[in-house]
JSON list of C-alpha atoms in Angstrom, two decimals:
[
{"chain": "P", "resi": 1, "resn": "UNK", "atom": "CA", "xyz": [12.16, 0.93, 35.53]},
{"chain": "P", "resi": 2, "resn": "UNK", "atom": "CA", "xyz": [10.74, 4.29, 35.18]},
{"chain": "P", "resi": 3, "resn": "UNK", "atom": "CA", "xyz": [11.71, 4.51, 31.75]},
{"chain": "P", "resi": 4, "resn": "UNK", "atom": "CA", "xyz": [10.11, 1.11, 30.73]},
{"chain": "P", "resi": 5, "resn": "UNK", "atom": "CA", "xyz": [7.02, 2.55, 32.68]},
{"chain": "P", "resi": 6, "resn": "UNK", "atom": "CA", "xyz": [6.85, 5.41, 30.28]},
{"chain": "P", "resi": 7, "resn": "UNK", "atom": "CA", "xyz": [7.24, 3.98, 26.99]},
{"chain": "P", "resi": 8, "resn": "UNK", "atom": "CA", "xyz": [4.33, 1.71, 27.50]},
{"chain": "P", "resi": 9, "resn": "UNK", "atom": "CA", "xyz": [2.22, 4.85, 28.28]},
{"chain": "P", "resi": 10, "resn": "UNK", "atom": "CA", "xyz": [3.43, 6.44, 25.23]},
{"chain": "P", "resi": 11, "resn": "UNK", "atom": "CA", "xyz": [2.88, 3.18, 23.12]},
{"chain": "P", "resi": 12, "resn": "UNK", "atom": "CA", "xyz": [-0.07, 2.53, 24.48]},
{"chain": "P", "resi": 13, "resn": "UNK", "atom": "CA", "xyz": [-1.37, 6.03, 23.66]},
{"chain": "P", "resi": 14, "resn": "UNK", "atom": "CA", "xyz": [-0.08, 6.36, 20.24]},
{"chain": "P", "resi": 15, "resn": "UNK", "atom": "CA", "xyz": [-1.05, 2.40, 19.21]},
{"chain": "P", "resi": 16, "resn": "UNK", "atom": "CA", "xyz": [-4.34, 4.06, 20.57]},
{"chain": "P", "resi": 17, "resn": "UNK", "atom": "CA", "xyz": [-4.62, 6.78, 18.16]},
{"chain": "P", "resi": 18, "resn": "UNK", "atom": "CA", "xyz": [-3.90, 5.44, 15.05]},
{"chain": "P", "resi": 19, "resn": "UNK", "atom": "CA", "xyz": [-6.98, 4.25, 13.33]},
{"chain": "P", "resi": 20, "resn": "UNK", "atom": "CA", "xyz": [-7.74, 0.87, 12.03]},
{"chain": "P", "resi": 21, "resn": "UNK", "atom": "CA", "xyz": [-6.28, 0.11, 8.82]},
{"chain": "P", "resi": 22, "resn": "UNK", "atom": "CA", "xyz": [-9.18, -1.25, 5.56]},
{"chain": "P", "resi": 23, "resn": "UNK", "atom": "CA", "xyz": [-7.21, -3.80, 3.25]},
{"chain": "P", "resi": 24, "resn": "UNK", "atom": "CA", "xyz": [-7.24, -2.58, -0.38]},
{"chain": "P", "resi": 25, "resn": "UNK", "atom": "CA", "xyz": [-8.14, -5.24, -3.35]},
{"chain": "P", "resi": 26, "resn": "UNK", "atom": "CA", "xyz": [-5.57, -5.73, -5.14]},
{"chain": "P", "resi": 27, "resn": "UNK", "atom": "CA", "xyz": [-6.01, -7.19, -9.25]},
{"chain": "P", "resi": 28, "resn": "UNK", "atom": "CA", "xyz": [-3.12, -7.98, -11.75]},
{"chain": "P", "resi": 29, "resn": "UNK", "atom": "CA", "xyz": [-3.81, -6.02, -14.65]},
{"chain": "P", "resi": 30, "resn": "UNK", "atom": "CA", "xyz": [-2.50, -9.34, -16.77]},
{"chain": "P", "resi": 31, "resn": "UNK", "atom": "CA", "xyz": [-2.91, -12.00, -15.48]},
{"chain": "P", "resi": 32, "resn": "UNK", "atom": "CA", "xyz": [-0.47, -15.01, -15.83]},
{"chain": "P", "resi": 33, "resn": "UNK", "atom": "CA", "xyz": [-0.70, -17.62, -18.75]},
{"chain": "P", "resi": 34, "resn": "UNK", "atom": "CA", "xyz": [-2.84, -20.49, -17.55]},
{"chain": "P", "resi": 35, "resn": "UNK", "atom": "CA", "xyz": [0.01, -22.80, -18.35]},
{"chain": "P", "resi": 36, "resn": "UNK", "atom": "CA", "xyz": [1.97, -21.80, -15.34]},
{"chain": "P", "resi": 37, "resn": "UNK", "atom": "CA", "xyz": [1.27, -23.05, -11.47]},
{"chain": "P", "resi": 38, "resn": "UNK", "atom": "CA", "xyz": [-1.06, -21.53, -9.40]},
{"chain": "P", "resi": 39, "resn": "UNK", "atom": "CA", "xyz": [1.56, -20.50, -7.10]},
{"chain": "P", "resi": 40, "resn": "UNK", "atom": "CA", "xyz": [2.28, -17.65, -9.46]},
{"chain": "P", "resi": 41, "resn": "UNK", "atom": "CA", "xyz": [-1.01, -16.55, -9.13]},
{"chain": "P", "resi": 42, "resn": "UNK", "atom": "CA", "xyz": [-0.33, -15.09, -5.08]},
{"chain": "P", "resi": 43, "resn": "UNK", "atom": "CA", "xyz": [0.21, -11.41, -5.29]},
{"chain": "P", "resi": 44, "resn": "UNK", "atom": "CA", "xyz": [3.06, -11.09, -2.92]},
{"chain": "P", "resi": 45, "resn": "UNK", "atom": "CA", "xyz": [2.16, -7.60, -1.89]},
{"chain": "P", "resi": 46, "resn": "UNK", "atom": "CA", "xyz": [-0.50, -6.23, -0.12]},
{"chain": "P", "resi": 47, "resn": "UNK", "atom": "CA", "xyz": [-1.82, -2.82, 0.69]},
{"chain": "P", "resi": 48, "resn": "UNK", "atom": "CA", "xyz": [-4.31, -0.71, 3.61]},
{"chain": "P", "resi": 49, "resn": "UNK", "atom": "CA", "xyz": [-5.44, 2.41, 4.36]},
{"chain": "P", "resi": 50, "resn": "UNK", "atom": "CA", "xyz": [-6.73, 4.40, 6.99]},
{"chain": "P", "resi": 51, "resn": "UNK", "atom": "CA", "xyz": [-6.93, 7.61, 8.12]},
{"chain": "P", "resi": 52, "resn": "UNK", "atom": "CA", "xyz": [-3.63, 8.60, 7.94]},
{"chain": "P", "resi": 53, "resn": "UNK", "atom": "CA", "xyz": [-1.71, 6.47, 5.72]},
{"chain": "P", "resi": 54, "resn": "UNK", "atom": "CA", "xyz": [-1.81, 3.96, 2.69]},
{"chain": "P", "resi": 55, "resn": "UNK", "atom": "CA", "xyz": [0.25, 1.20, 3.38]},
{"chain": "P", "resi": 56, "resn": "UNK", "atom": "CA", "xyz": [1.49, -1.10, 0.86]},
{"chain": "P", "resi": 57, "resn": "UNK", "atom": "CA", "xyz": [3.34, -4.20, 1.85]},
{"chain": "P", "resi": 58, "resn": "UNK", "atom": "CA", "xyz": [6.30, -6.56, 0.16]},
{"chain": "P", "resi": 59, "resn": "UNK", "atom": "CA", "xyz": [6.20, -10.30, 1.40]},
{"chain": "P", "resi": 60, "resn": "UNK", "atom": "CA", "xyz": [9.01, -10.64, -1.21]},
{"chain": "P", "resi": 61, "resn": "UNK", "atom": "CA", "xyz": [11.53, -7.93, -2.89]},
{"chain": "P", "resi": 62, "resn": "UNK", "atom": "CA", "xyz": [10.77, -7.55, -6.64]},
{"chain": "P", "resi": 63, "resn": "UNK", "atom": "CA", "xyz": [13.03, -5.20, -7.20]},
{"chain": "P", "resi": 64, "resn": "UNK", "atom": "CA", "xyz": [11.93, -1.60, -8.18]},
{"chain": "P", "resi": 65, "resn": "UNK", "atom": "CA", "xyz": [8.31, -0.86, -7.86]},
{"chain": "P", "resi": 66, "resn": "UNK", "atom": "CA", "xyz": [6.66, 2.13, -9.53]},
{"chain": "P", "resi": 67, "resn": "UNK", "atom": "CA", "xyz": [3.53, 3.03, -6.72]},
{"chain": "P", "resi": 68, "resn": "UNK", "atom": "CA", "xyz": [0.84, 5.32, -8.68]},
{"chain": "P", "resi": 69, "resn": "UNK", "atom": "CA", "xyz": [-2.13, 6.59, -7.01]},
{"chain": "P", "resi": 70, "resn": "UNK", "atom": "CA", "xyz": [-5.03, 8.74, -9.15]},
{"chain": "P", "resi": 71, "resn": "UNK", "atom": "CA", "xyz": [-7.95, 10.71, -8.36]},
{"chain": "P", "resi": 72, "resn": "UNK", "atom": "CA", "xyz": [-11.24, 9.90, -9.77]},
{"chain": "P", "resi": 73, "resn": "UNK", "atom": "CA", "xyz": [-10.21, 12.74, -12.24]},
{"chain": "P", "resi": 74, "resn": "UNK", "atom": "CA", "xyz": [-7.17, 9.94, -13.24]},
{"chain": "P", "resi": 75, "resn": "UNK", "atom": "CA", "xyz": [-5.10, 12.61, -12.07]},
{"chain": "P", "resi": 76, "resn": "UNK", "atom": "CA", "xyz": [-1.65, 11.27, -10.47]},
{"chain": "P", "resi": 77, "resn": "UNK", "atom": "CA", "xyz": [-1.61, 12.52, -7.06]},
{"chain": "P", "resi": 78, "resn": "UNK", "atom": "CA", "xyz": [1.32, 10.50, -5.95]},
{"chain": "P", "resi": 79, "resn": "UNK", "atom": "CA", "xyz": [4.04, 8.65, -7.72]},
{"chain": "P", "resi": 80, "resn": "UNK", "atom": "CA", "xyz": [7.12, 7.43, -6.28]},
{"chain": "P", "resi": 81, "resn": "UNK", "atom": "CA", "xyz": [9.50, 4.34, -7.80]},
{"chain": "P", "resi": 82, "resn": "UNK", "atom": "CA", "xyz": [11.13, 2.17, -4.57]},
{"chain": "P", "resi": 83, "resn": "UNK", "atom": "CA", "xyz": [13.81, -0.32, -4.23]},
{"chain": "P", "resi": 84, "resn": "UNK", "atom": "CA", "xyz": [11.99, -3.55, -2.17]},
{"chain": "P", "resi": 85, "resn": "UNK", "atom": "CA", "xyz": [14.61, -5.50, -2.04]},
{"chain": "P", "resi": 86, "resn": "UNK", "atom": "CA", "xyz": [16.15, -2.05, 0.76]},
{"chain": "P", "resi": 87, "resn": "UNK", "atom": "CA", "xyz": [12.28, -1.47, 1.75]},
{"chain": "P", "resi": 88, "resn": "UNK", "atom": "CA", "xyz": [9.00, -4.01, 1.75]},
{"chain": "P", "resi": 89, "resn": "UNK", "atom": "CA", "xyz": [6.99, -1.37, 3.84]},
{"chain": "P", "resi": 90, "resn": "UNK", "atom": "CA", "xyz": [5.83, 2.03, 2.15]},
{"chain": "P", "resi": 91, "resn": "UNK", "atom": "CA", "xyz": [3.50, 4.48, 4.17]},
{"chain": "P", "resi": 92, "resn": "UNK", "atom": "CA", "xyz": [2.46, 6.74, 2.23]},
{"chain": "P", "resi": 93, "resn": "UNK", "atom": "CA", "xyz": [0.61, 10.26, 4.09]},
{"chain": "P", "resi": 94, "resn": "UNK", "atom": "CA", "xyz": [-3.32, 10.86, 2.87]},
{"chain": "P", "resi": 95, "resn": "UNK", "atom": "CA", "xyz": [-4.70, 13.22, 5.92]},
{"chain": "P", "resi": 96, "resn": "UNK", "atom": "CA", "xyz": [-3.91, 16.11, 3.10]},
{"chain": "P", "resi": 97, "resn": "UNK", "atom": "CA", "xyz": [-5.80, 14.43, 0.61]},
{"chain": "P", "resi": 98, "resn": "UNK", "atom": "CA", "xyz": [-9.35, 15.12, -0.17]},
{"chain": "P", "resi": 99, "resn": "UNK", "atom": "CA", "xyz": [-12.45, 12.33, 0.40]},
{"chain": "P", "resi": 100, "resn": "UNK", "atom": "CA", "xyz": [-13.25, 10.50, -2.95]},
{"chain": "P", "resi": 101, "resn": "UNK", "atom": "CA", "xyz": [-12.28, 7.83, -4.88]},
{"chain": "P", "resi": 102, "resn": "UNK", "atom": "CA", "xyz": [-8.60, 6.98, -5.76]},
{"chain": "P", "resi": 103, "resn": "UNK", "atom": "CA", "xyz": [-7.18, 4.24, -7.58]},
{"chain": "P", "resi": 104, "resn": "UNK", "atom": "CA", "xyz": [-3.62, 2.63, -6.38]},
{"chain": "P", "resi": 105, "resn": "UNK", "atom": "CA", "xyz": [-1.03, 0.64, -9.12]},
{"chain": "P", "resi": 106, "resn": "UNK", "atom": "CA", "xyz": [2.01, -0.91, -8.39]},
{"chain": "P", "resi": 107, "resn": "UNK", "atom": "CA", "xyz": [4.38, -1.62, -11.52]},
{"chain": "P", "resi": 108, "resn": "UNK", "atom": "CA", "xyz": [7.14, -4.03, -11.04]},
{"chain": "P", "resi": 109, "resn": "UNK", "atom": "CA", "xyz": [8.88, -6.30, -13.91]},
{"chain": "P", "resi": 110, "resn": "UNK", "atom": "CA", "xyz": [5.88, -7.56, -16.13]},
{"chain": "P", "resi": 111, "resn": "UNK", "atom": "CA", "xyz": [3.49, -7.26, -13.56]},
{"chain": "P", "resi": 112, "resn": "UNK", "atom": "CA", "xyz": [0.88, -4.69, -12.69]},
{"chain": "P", "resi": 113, "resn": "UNK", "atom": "CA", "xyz": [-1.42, -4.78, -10.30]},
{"chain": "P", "resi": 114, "resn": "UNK", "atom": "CA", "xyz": [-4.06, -2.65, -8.89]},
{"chain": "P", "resi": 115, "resn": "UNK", "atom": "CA", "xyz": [-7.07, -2.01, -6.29]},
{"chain": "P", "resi": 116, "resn": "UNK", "atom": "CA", "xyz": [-9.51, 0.72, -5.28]},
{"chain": "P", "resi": 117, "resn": "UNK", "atom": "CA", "xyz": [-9.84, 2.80, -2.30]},
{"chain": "P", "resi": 118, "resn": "UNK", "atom": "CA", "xyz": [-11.37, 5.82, -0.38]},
{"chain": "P", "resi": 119, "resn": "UNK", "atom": "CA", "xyz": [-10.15, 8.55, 1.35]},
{"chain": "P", "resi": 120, "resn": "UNK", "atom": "CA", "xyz": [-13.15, 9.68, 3.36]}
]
């Protein structure tokens, strides 16, 4: 009972310090051809940041996913290449990066996509 007690003060607290999450655009880079069904067109991944993390989010495994993320300089600051069909959640730390502009791209099979963010 006691112990029950406790975890919902600690989840309670740290649910209560972790800031709200901004959704991040995300663009394909090439679109599909107009001759196939709109249902291609859903971008099965999705992607949020806030102050501590960028999130990026598989509804579906596609396999391996190359995640880029440049500075306004278009210098790579992070870079990693994941397996979503093991992992459909990457959190990826930006409380050590500095405010500006950055640019996230996720490469998997033919696709690209891409959206904007800040880090303030």
């Amino acid at each position: 009972m006691k112990l029950s007690i406790l975890c919902m003060i600690l989840f309670g607290l740290v649910s209560g310090s972790i800031a709200k999450a901004d959704p991040i655009d995300l663009s394909r880079s090439n679109p599909p051809p107009k001759t196939e069904p709109s249902s291609l067109f859903n971008i099965p991944v999705s992607a949020s940041i806030n102050t501590v993390e960028l999130g990026i989010y598989f509804e579906n495994p596609v396999g391996q996913a190359t995640i880029i993320v440049t500075d306004d300089s278009n210098q790579v600051v992070y870079q990693e290449t994941v397996n979503t069909d093991s992992s459909s959640e990457i959190l990826i730390p930006v409380n050590q990066w500095t405010s500006g502009n950055y640019r996230l791209t996720i490469n998997y099979g033919t696709t690209s996509l891409w959206g904007d963010f800040q880090v303030e």
